[in-house]
Amino acid sequence: MYMSVIEKDPGATVYPELAGARVLVTGLSAGAGLDVARAFAEHGCRMVLQADGHGPEVVAIGEVLAQVDTGASGEIRMFSDRLTSGETAVKFAQTAAQAYGGLEVVVNLVSFSAADFAGAQSMEEIEGLVSAKLLPMTLLTRVAANRMRLTMTEGLLLNVILMPEVMTSAERAVAGIARAAIAALTRGEAQAWAGEALRINAIAPPGIVDVGGVACLDNEADIAALALHLASKRGKRLSGLVFDASGVASRGC
């Protein structure tokens, strides 16, 4: 599906209309989000970033992005409070929306690790894991969309599930349930906000075990390229879509 979206203009890697856009990226970590954040920073976007924790990896991410020379007036504001509950997610979404007086683009990254897989073996544990992981993302999406509506802003909300390549039946169950949940959310929210010129899309593990022949994203650079495309004028008519990504996240704990 990804290739079918961009194949008509494969050389388009720069989107001047994104310069100055207000962008929120959540879920940054040592292994996720740098390429996405850098892609928007290189377009001169004004960015709000949320990272999971205060470690040296997070500091390094900020330093890398601060060195991006865009030739534009991009700004970056970094937050390192973990979004561990619905309440913290709602409060942060409100804070992020106020940083620049609104948002045009929101990218929520949700990463699953080997440790997450190890702690979810029964169906009850798997469903609980997926629910806990996706709740902050769901509320961030709804709060940000409502803020865009109130400020009469056209925008993109892109939810991304990053997961290592699945190896066991339990891991396949996690991937399948996560895919089904985010697909339902994407369709519902896309329909709910279509009249407000808001586009809701997602990237998730494929819904089949054997991905042979399926055009999957398999690295974060491709995810970043797709995010830019969806945020640009070329993505204005794309909403309610779930794109496939396989084995993007590492298996590190």
mmCIF file of C-alpha atoms in Angstrom:
data_model
loop_
_atom_site.group_PDB
_atom_site.id
_atom_site.type_symbol
_atom_site.label_atom_id
_atom_site.label_comp_id
_atom_site.label_asym_id
_atom_site.label_seq_id
_atom_site.Cartn_x
_atom_site.Cartn_y
_atom_site.Cartn_z
ATOM 1 C CA MET A 1 0.000 0.000 0.000
ATOM 2 C CA TYR A 2 2.874 2.343 0.800
ATOM 3 C CA MET A 3 4.384 2.094 -2.680
ATOM 4 C CA SER A 4 1.025 2.682 -4.330
ATOM 5 C CA VAL A 5 0.763 5.997 -2.497
ATOM 6 C CA ILE A 6 4.056 7.490 -3.619
ATOM 7 C CA GLU A 7 4.965 5.652 -6.825
ATOM 8 C CA LYS A 8 3.541 8.427 -9.031
ATOM 9 C CA ASP A 9 6.174 10.846 -7.760
ATOM 10 C CA PRO A 10 9.066 8.795 -6.367
ATOM 11 C CA GLY A 11 11.572 11.628 -6.550
ATOM 12 C CA ALA A 12 9.597 14.024 -4.350
ATOM 13 C CA THR A 13 11.555 14.183 -1.097
ATOM 14 C CA VAL A 14 11.236 17.890 -0.271
ATOM 15 C CA TYR A 15 7.937 19.507 0.695
ATOM 16 C CA PRO A 16 8.398 23.282 0.962
ATOM 17 C CA GLU A 17 4.807 23.726 2.157
ATOM 18 C CA LEU A 18 5.792 22.051 5.454
ATOM 19 C CA ALA A 19 8.199 24.844 6.418
ATOM 20 C CA GLY A 20 6.972 26.385 9.660
ATOM 21 C CA ALA A 21 4.371 23.668 10.256
ATOM 22 C CA ARG A 22 3.667 22.885 13.903
ATOM 23 C CA VAL A 23 4.493 19.225 14.506
ATOM 24 C CA LEU A 24 4.150 16.972 17.539
ATOM 25 C CA VAL A 25 6.070 13.693 17.715
ATOM 26 C CA THR A 26 5.514 11.459 20.741
ATOM 27 C CA GLY A 27 7.155 8.221 21.824
ATOM 28 C CA LEU A 28 10.761 9.139 21.022
ATOM 29 C CA SER A 29 13.322 6.768 22.497
ATOM 30 C CA ALA A 30 16.842 5.517 21.902
ATOM 31 C CA GLY A 31 15.516 3.161 19.242
ATOM 32 C CA ALA A 32 12.548 4.996 17.798
ATOM 33 C CA GLY A 33 11.600 8.327 16.318
ATOM 34 C CA LEU A 34 14.875 10.040 15.464
ATOM 35 C CA ASP A 35 14.454 9.660 11.688
ATOM 36 C CA VAL A 36 10.860 10.872 11.863
ATOM 37 C CA ALA A 37 11.707 13.898 13.991
ATOM 38 C CA ARG A 38 14.746 14.760 11.880
ATOM 39 C CA ALA A 39 12.726 14.551 8.656
ATOM 40 C CA PHE A 40 10.326 17.223 9.891
ATOM 41 C CA ALA A 41 13.134 19.287 11.452
ATOM 42 C CA GLU A 42 14.927 19.346 8.092
ATOM 43 C CA HIS A 43 11.794 20.930 6.614
ATOM 44 C CA GLY A 44 11.972 23.809 9.085
ATOM 45 C CA CYS A 45 9.000 22.688 11.158
ATOM 46 C CA ARG A 46 8.289 23.999 14.633
ATOM 47 C CA MET A 47 8.383 20.881 16.742
ATOM 48 C CA VAL A 48 7.184 19.579 20.075
ATOM 49 C CA LEU A 49 8.860 16.302 21.001
ATOM 50 C CA GLN A 50 7.969 13.866 23.777
ATOM 51 C CA ALA A 51 10.579 11.324 24.791
ATOM 52 C CA ASP A 52 10.275 8.445 27.221
ATOM 53 C CA GLY A 53 12.577 9.434 30.054
ATOM 54 C CA HIS A 54 15.585 11.637 30.807
ATOM 55 C CA GLY A 55 18.447 9.299 29.851
ATOM 56 C CA PRO A 56 21.573 10.142 27.831
ATOM 57 C CA GLU A 57 19.938 8.723 24.702
ATOM 58 C CA VAL A 58 17.205 11.356 24.935
ATOM 59 C CA VAL A 59 19.799 14.087 25.423
ATOM 60 C CA ALA A 60 21.610 12.804 22.333
ATOM 61 C CA ILE A 61 18.405 12.963 20.283
ATOM 62 C CA GLY A 62 17.942 16.602 21.256
ATOM 63 C CA GLU A 63 21.545 17.389 20.347
ATOM 64 C CA VAL A 64 21.244 15.729 16.932
ATOM 65 C CA LEU A 65 18.057 17.609 16.088
ATOM 66 C CA ALA A 66 19.476 20.906 17.345
ATOM 67 C CA GLN A 67 22.291 20.558 14.809
ATOM 68 C CA VAL A 68 19.939 20.216 11.847
ATOM 69 C CA ASP A 69 20.542 23.202 9.581
ATOM 70 C CA THR A 70 17.292 23.872 7.737
ATOM 71 C CA GLY A 71 17.871 27.421 6.679
ATOM 72 C CA ALA A 72 14.406 28.063 8.098
ATOM 73 C CA SER A 73 13.012 29.235 11.413
ATOM 74 C CA GLY A 74 12.325 25.813 12.884
ATOM 75 C CA GLU A 75 12.049 25.511 16.653
ATOM 76 C CA ILE A 76 12.238 22.451 18.876
ATOM 77 C CA ARG A 77 10.755 21.967 22.327
ATOM 78 C CA MET A 78 11.589 18.704 24.069
ATOM 79 C CA PHE A 79 9.586 17.106 26.889
ATOM 80 C CA SER A 80 10.694 13.960 28.709
ATOM 81 C CA ASP A 81 7.684 13.065 30.820
ATOM 82 C CA ARG A 82 6.510 9.495 30.269
ATOM 83 C CA LEU A 83 2.935 9.083 29.059
ATOM 84 C CA THR A 84 2.024 6.123 31.236
ATOM 85 C CA SER A 85 -1.700 6.725 31.638
ATOM 86 C CA GLY A 86 -4.678 8.298 29.963
ATOM 87 C CA GLU A 87 -4.526 11.267 32.313
ATOM 88 C CA THR A 88 -0.879 12.074 31.572
ATOM 89 C CA ALA A 89 -1.519 11.705 27.847
ATOM 90 C CA VAL A 90 -4.444 14.136 27.914
ATOM 91 C CA LYS A 91 -2.489 16.722 29.914
ATOM 92 C CA PHE A 92 0.484 16.472 27.609
ATOM 93 C CA ALA A 93 -1.663 16.754 24.482
ATOM 94 C CA GLN A 94 -3.109 19.993 25.860
ATOM 95 C CA THR A 95 0.375 21.312 26.667
ATOM 96 C CA ALA A 96 1.718 20.390 23.233
ATOM 97 C CA ALA A 97 -1.196 22.051 21.434
ATOM 98 C CA GLN A 98 -0.558 25.284 23.317
ATOM 99 C CA ALA A 99 3.197 25.399 22.653
ATOM 100 C CA TYR A 100 2.848 27.139 19.279
ATOM 101 C CA GLY A 101 -0.837 27.968 19.435
ATOM 102 C CA GLY A 102 -1.902 24.819 17.618
ATOM 103 C CA LEU A 103 -0.711 21.821 15.602
ATOM 104 C CA GLU A 104 -0.843 20.774 11.961
ATOM 105 C CA VAL A 105 0.822 17.364 12.286
ATOM 106 C CA VAL A 106 0.814 14.775 15.066
ATOM 107 C CA VAL A 107 2.864 11.568 14.887
ATOM 108 C CA ASN A 108 2.420 9.163 17.796
ATOM 109 C CA LEU A 109 4.973 6.353 18.036
ATOM 110 C CA VAL A 110 4.166 3.278 20.126
ATOM 111 C CA SER A 111 7.016 0.772 20.504
ATOM 112 C CA PHE A 112 6.749 -2.856 21.552
ATOM 113 C CA SER A 113 9.897 -4.580 22.828
ATOM 114 C CA ALA A 114 11.044 -8.096 23.590
ATOM 115 C CA ALA A 115 10.312 -7.397 27.250
ATOM 116 C CA ASP A 116 6.707 -6.527 26.372
ATOM 117 C CA PHE A 117 6.372 -9.780 24.447
ATOM 118 C CA ALA A 118 7.871 -11.802 27.299
ATOM 119 C CA GLY A 119 5.292 -10.461 29.740
ATOM 120 C CA ALA A 120 2.288 -11.324 27.567
ATOM 121 C CA GLN A 121 1.645 -15.024 27.067
ATOM 122 C CA SER A 122 -2.013 -15.580 27.856
ATOM 123 C CA MET A 123 -4.764 -13.945 25.826
ATOM 124 C CA GLU A 124 -5.731 -11.838 28.835
ATOM 125 C CA GLU A 125 -2.154 -10.601 29.208
ATOM 126 C CA ILE A 126 -1.898 -9.875 25.483
ATOM 127 C CA GLU A 127 -5.121 -7.877 25.433
ATOM 128 C CA GLY A 128 -4.027 -5.978 28.549
ATOM 129 C CA LEU A 129 -0.657 -5.151 27.004
ATOM 130 C CA VAL A 130 -2.165 -3.850 23.774
ATOM 131 C CA SER A 131 -4.794 -1.843 25.630
ATOM 132 C CA ALA A 132 -2.238 -0.215 27.929
ATOM 133 C CA LYS A 133 0.109 0.579 25.037
ATOM 134 C CA LEU A 134 -2.536 2.121 22.781
ATOM 135 C CA LEU A 135 -4.552 4.086 25.361
ATOM 136 C CA PRO A 136 -2.231 7.149 25.531
ATOM 137 C CA MET A 137 -1.984 7.219 21.721
ATOM 138 C CA THR A 138 -5.766 7.038 21.384
ATOM 139 C CA LEU A 139 -6.342 9.926 23.773
ATOM 140 C CA LEU A 140 -3.548 11.994 22.220
ATOM 141 C CA THR A 141 -5.238 11.555 18.859
ATOM 142 C CA ARG A 142 -8.640 12.662 20.099
ATOM 143 C CA VAL A 143 -7.417 15.631 22.120
ATOM 144 C CA ALA A 144 -5.173 16.855 19.292
ATOM 145 C CA ALA A 145 -7.951 16.416 16.718
ATOM 146 C CA ASN A 146 -10.371 18.375 18.867
ATOM 147 C CA ARG A 147 -7.811 21.146 19.258
ATOM 148 C CA MET A 148 -7.352 21.274 15.475
ATOM 149 C CA ARG A 149 -11.108 21.517 15.070
ATOM 150 C CA LEU A 150 -11.361 24.379 17.554
ATOM 151 C CA THR A 151 -8.595 26.317 15.798
ATOM 152 C CA MET A 152 -10.015 25.450 12.344
ATOM 153 C CA THR A 153 -6.753 23.808 11.324
ATOM 154 C CA GLU A 154 -6.396 21.224 8.566
ATOM 155 C CA GLY A 155 -4.068 18.514 9.744
ATOM 156 C CA LEU A 156 -2.697 15.004 9.859
ATOM 157 C CA LEU A 157 -2.674 12.585 12.776
ATOM 158 C CA LEU A 158 -0.495 9.532 12.176
ATOM 159 C CA ASN A 159 -0.275 6.689 14.700
ATOM 160 C CA VAL A 160 2.655 4.306 14.324
ATOM 161 C CA ILE A 161 3.154 0.919 15.978
ATOM 162 C CA LEU A 162 6.797 -0.161 15.965
ATOM 163 C CA MET A 163 7.348 -3.837 16.667
ATOM 164 C CA PRO A 164 10.192 -6.343 16.180
ATOM 165 C CA GLU A 165 9.611 -9.110 13.681
ATOM 166 C CA VAL A 166 7.277 -11.572 15.381
ATOM 167 C CA MET A 167 8.713 -15.008 16.139
ATOM 168 C CA THR A 168 6.242 -16.905 18.326
ATOM 169 C CA SER A 169 2.516 -17.516 18.373
ATOM 170 C CA ALA A 170 2.120 -15.155 21.339
ATOM 171 C CA GLU A 171 3.981 -12.412 19.457
ATOM 172 C CA ARG A 172 1.824 -12.982 16.401
ATOM 173 C CA ALA A 173 -1.223 -12.617 18.632
ATOM 174 C CA VAL A 174 0.095 -9.296 19.990
ATOM 175 C CA ALA A 175 0.720 -8.047 16.458
ATOM 176 C CA GLY A 176 -2.694 -9.172 15.244
ATOM 177 C CA ILE A 177 -4.626 -7.638 18.112
ATOM 178 C CA ALA A 178 -2.634 -4.405 17.898
ATOM 179 C CA ARG A 179 -3.271 -4.232 14.152
ATOM 180 C CA ALA A 180 -7.002 -4.825 14.586
ATOM 181 C CA ALA A 181 -7.252 -2.231 17.348
ATOM 182 C CA ILE A 182 -5.428 0.517 15.486
ATOM 183 C CA ALA A 183 -7.312 -0.255 12.261
ATOM 184 C CA ALA A 184 -10.636 0.157 14.061
ATOM 185 C CA LEU A 185 -9.440 3.379 15.697
ATOM 186 C CA THR A 186 -8.183 4.763 12.394
ATOM 187 C CA ARG A 187 -11.404 4.066 10.514
ATOM 188 C CA GLY A 188 -13.581 5.451 13.288
ATOM 189 C CA GLU A 189 -11.584 8.608 13.862
ATOM 190 C CA ALA A 190 -11.167 9.257 10.130
ATOM 191 C CA GLN A 191 -14.930 9.155 9.687
ATOM 192 C CA ALA A 192 -15.570 11.252 12.790
ATOM 193 C CA TRP A 193 -13.204 14.058 11.733
ATOM 194 C CA ALA A 194 -13.582 13.955 7.944
ATOM 195 C CA GLY A 195 -15.865 16.982 7.970
ATOM 196 C CA GLU A 196 -13.180 18.991 9.787
ATOM 197 C CA ALA A 197 -10.488 18.414 7.121
ATOM 198 C CA LEU A 198 -8.527 16.192 9.491
ATOM 199 C CA ARG A 199 -6.777 13.101 8.188
ATOM 200 C CA ILE A 200 -6.213 10.074 10.425
ATOM 201 C CA ASN A 201 -3.842 7.338 9.252
ATOM 202 C CA ALA A 202 -1.744 4.628 10.849
ATOM 203 C CA ILE A 203 1.251 2.363 10.357
ATOM 204 C CA ALA A 204 1.080 -1.066 11.968
ATOM 205 C CA PRO A 205 2.332 -4.651 11.718
ATOM 206 C CA PRO A 206 0.758 -6.479 8.775
ATOM 207 C CA GLY A 207 -2.393 -8.433 9.437
ATOM 208 C CA ILE A 208 -0.943 -11.630 7.990
ATOM 209 C CA VAL A 209 1.893 -13.819 9.221
ATOM 210 C CA ASP A 210 3.653 -14.287 5.881
ATOM 211 C CA VAL A 211 4.354 -10.846 4.440
ATOM 212 C CA GLY A 212 5.950 -12.114 1.244
ATOM 213 C CA GLY A 213 4.780 -10.042 -1.711
ATOM 214 C CA VAL A 214 3.314 -7.363 0.552
ATOM 215 C CA ALA A 215 4.879 -3.898 0.250
ATOM 216 C CA CYS A 216 5.907 -3.375 3.882
ATOM 217 C CA LEU A 217 7.892 -0.567 5.418
ATOM 218 C CA ASP A 218 10.915 -2.198 7.017
ATOM 219 C CA ASN A 219 12.924 0.721 8.399
ATOM 220 C CA GLU A 220 12.272 4.031 10.086
ATOM 221 C CA ALA A 221 13.628 6.100 7.197
ATOM 222 C CA ASP A 222 10.755 4.808 5.053
ATOM 223 C CA ILE A 223 8.288 5.575 7.842
ATOM 224 C CA ALA A 224 9.653 9.118 7.986
ATOM 225 C CA ALA A 225 9.287 9.485 4.201
ATOM 226 C CA LEU A 226 5.685 8.297 4.378
ATOM 227 C CA ALA A 227 4.918 10.657 7.266
ATOM 228 C CA LEU A 228 6.193 13.601 5.226
ATOM 229 C CA HIS A 229 4.169 12.527 2.213
ATOM 230 C CA LEU A 230 0.961 12.220 4.231
ATOM 231 C CA ALA A 231 1.562 15.596 5.876
ATOM 232 C CA SER A 232 2.197 17.327 2.546
ATOM 233 C CA LYS A 233 -0.239 18.544 -0.071
ATOM 234 C CA ARG A 234 0.129 15.182 -1.805
ATOM 235 C CA GLY A 235 -1.487 13.480 1.154
ATOM 236 C CA LYS A 236 -4.542 15.729 1.397
ATOM 237 C CA ARG A 237 -6.953 13.055 0.187
ATOM 238 C CA LEU A 238 -5.531 10.143 2.178
ATOM 239 C CA SER A 239 -7.321 9.256 5.386
ATOM 240 C CA GLY A 240 -8.506 6.141 7.171
ATOM 241 C CA LEU A 241 -5.564 4.085 5.840
ATOM 242 C CA VAL A 242 -3.382 1.601 7.701
ATOM 243 C CA PHE A 243 0.029 1.015 6.134
ATOM 244 C CA ASP A 244 2.117 -2.112 6.773
ATOM 245 C CA ALA A 245 5.420 -2.110 8.665
ATOM 246 C CA SER A 246 7.292 -5.280 9.500
ATOM 247 C CA GLY A 247 10.179 -5.706 11.943
ATOM 248 C CA VAL A 248 11.008 -2.014 12.282
ATOM 249 C CA ALA A 249 11.712 -2.006 16.025
ATOM 250 C CA SER A 250 14.687 -3.797 17.544
ATOM 251 C CA ARG A 251 14.230 -6.679 19.961
ATOM 252 C CA GLY A 252 16.131 -4.864 22.697
ATOM 253 C CA CYS A 253 14.536 -4.660 26.119
#
